[in-house]
């Protein structure tokens, strides 16, 4: 197992390189002088020239890439001009909040989605299946930012069950119950789309598995139908559900950008949007590379989970 | 293509999606011609007018602009941008995919590595990076959304192209001396286009949503121009005081995306052949029963099947897999059930415990008496408590019939604990014992193996051990040795024979091999087209097969040391069981068929040899038998 994890870690290195190259190339597409773009159009020529020198922007592309990569590997992602603090510090602070939000949503979408998919498959064409199928269709069609706004309107403004926005109360203790009450609406709004997708694919995977011979064997043994569905069929279906979960993690992370905007959540997505609007290029660059790298790491965890589940995968 | 539209029309939800989408697109196209207020004219005196106000059907927004007009123009813009992004992504993605798939080798490798890298990003990061570089704006948002979706198309189309690039017609075109470009455009592209269209129809909803999202964030369309996303984004600050300004554009996005999703689902379903055949429906825990009169138990046998009829209902067709079968088996007895593939042996066996997959299986008649109690139509819980405990199954091909992700030990322990709640450790000890009893060496180590780590013979022994786990009285073995080589087969057969003698097990042994029947079975029943055509003591039937079919079936078996004997294959094929002929089902393949063979129902007749046969002109006449 340790060998397998090591192997997956090593295979992630070229992917990380690829990501850094892609981000670098995209940022090199910035029209005009990058230093002007970074400092804004009111910057003095001396400052522009200094920044160009500091960033090595007067050097050829390949050299610039190597310098940039070298700095990043040493933990130097540059300095955000709009916040006037190191990019990495800001990204790390913000990423924690995103992780709380996206992580909760991911767990919700996995649990709810798989449960809905299994029930839907087990009761195929019954009323539960029809209700779930309809809810899933609605869930995957509604824009998460619109859903979030409607949830604020209903549950925060009308019913006053939850706070309207933010991660912490402005006054008062920053404890777990405060976090949960602030987290509930955004986490649900973010989970809905992914839950729909997971439910849909879980249903399909379960239907596929339920026709397999080993399900008949389990029934012939006299195993209770509940176990046939939740133990035998689900375990086998998980082999095709887990990769979907890996993909959905990316979608949850993506959707978090919208939800953070709607709920004023102090996460990395909102930071990126603000940075783009303020043309804080280094902050965008650093944020994108950091989050993408974390996502690659998450996918390694998914692969390892898959190999733990399926003994036929050679570890 | 017309069949495809018919299928789509039958899917009412997809049709609804098509109609809604058609209406939205039509309205969007007609927008410039409609008598609408100018969407960009502000009127600060009339801010936030509620819906249904005079002169503003949907009210006005924070700058007093007419919402209906803005909604229509915004829809138009959102649709245009979404479709444009889809077309750009599909075109570029397909081009990349075709080149990678067509040329293969290094080109393919390099391109697909790049595609994998792009797919390693959560899509929004890539889109944000592109917008950050190009600057906010609708065109740049469009470019970003299209770029983010290119890898998806490239990967799908590459897969299809790889398949096509090695087809004969492409080789033929190459041999004709056509250039690569001509082959790609003339031969490959026409075959790929349907896939591109389908992929587009399922993703265009996403693209509309994604561009709307970027606009919502303020990175897409810039004021005063507005698509649905930016309308929603601008309305957000007035969400609490004037929710209608948010609900109007938001609901529109929802309607559009939902209609596209319904349509996409319909297209996908219409193209999936498995849905048509019903192969994607889930089998119920017990077979469906729809029978009329229940035959009374004839005599007190351990297990007796009477007049069993099992059918498969697929669409409008009815396949009569089992058409009235009678069988009995007593303790310590082995009954062979023999016949060609598709003769209904397995369906008969599975019907006994309600294990026929349903849908499409339905038991339409007869009864199965286990110690006088009818199992057909018995409540689920009663059947479950008998399954494995009193009547156990051994199936063919244990690689497919054992769960691939549990160790054989787990599966044995589960079989034990399904009926006898025992502590795990105790059940494990019993499982090891069971593995030993089926002569698995190193049972205490093998118990932790997964099925794929064992040989075919070992897996089949596990299957037998599992059947024995609860000391059943009847074992139904469905071709348990067919997948095995002869030496292993012999071992398994002698194992079953010993078990039967030691434990007094009744065995129903399904096979298509007369050699196996001769070795193991006391009595044998021959099945053809869902009915028993001959039945009796094994010896009598082997010596003097009465039914022409039995005789032919035996003549198909090659024998060692009988070098010059002719192997006689039976001409023709068994009848299809959804269109069974009148009279004898074997008539068309029988060498002594008479006119009366094709009239009415032919019953089973007793012969003096002690066998029963369903034939007007049996091979063994009464006088012959007397000799």
PDB file of N, CA and C in Angstrom, chain B residues 1-11 266-267 269-272 276 315:
ATOM      1  N   UNK B   1     -33.230   7.530 -38.305  1.00  0.00           N
ATOM      2  CA  UNK B   1     -33.399   8.887 -37.775  1.00  0.00           C
ATOM      3  C   UNK B   1     -34.853   9.150 -37.384  1.00  0.00           C
ATOM      4  N   UNK B   2     -35.783   8.680 -38.229  1.00  0.00           N
ATOM      5  CA  UNK B   2     -37.195   8.903 -37.905  1.00  0.00           C
ATOM      6  C   UNK B   2     -37.575   8.047 -36.696  1.00  0.00           C
ATOM      7  N   UNK B   3     -36.970   6.856 -36.605  1.00  0.00           N
ATOM      8  CA  UNK B   3     -37.223   5.998 -35.446  1.00  0.00           C
ATOM      9  C   UNK B   3     -36.746   6.710 -34.183  1.00  0.00           C
ATOM     10  N   UNK B   4     -35.652   7.439 -34.340  1.00  0.00           N
ATOM     11  CA  UNK B   4     -35.093   8.183 -33.225  1.00  0.00           C
ATOM     12  C   UNK B   4     -36.055   9.272 -32.759  1.00  0.00           C
ATOM     13  N   UNK B   5     -36.664   9.960 -33.724  1.00  0.00           N
ATOM     14  CA  UNK B   5     -37.617  11.007 -33.355  1.00  0.00           C
ATOM     15  C   UNK B   5     -38.859  10.410 -32.721  1.00  0.00           C
ATOM     16  N   UNK B   6     -39.249   9.221 -33.232  1.00  0.00           N
ATOM     17  CA  UNK B   6     -40.415   8.556 -32.663  1.00  0.00           C
ATOM     18  C   UNK B   6     -40.152   8.238 -31.188  1.00  0.00           C
ATOM     19  N   UNK B   7     -38.966   7.711 -30.962  1.00  0.00           N
ATOM     20  CA  UNK B   7     -38.602   7.338 -29.591  1.00  0.00           C
ATOM     21  C   UNK B   7     -38.571   8.574 -28.701  1.00  0.00           C
ATOM     22  N   UNK B   8     -38.058   9.659 -29.260  1.00  0.00           N
ATOM     23  CA  UNK B   8     -37.978  10.907 -28.512  1.00  0.00           C
ATOM     24  C   UNK B   8     -39.388  11.396 -28.196  1.00  0.00           C
ATOM     25  N   UNK B   9     -40.281  11.224 -29.184  1.00  0.00           N
ATOM     26  CA  UNK B   9     -41.651  11.691 -28.997  1.00  0.00           C
ATOM     27  C   UNK B   9     -42.344  10.879 -27.913  1.00  0.00           C
ATOM     28  N   UNK B  10     -41.958   9.596 -27.803  1.00  0.00           N
ATOM     29  CA  UNK B  10     -42.600   8.755 -26.801  1.00  0.00           C
ATOM     30  C   UNK B  10     -42.142   9.153 -25.391  1.00  0.00           C
ATOM     31  N   UNK B  11     -40.942   9.722 -25.298  1.00  0.00           N
ATOM     32  CA  UNK B  11     -40.444  10.178 -24.010  1.00  0.00           C
ATOM     33  C   UNK B  11     -41.048  11.556 -23.727  1.00  0.00           C
ATOM     34  N   UNK B 266     -33.392  12.778 -22.878  1.00  0.00           N
ATOM     35  CA  UNK B 266     -34.210  12.065 -23.856  1.00  0.00           C
ATOM     36  C   UNK B 266     -33.363  11.555 -25.010  1.00  0.00           C
ATOM     37  N   UNK B 267     -32.455  12.408 -25.485  1.00  0.00           N
ATOM     38  CA  UNK B 267     -31.586  12.008 -26.590  1.00  0.00           C
ATOM     39  C   UNK B 267     -30.721  10.821 -26.173  1.00  0.00           C
ATOM     40  N   UNK B 269     -31.279   8.621 -23.755  1.00  0.00           N
ATOM     41  CA  UNK B 269     -32.093   7.417 -23.602  1.00  0.00           C
ATOM     42  C   UNK B 269     -32.469   6.831 -24.951  1.00  0.00           C
ATOM     43  N   UNK B 270     -32.800   7.720 -25.891  1.00  0.00           N
ATOM     44  CA  UNK B 270     -33.215   7.241 -27.202  1.00  0.00           C
ATOM     45  C   UNK B 270     -32.093   6.490 -27.892  1.00  0.00           C
ATOM     46  N   UNK B 271     -30.867   6.859 -27.553  1.00  0.00           N
ATOM     47  CA  UNK B 271     -29.728   6.236 -28.232  1.00  0.00           C
ATOM     48  C   UNK B 271     -29.179   5.040 -27.471  1.00  0.00           C
ATOM     49  N   UNK B 272     -29.682   4.791 -26.258  1.00  0.00           N
ATOM     50  CA  UNK B 272     -29.156   3.672 -25.468  1.00  0.00           C
ATOM     51  C   UNK B 272     -29.980   2.423 -25.747  1.00  0.00           C
ATOM     52  N   UNK B 276     -34.196   0.158 -24.414  1.00  0.00           N
ATOM     53  CA  UNK B 276     -35.273  -0.392 -25.223  1.00  0.00           C
ATOM     54  C   UNK B 276     -35.547  -1.831 -24.832  1.00  0.00           C
ATOM     55  N   UNK B 315     -41.431  -6.301 -23.520  1.00  0.00           N
ATOM     56  CA  UNK B 315     -42.295  -5.470 -24.368  1.00  0.00           C
ATOM     57  C   UNK B 315     -43.577  -6.240 -24.652  1.00  0.00           C
TER      58      UNK B 315
END
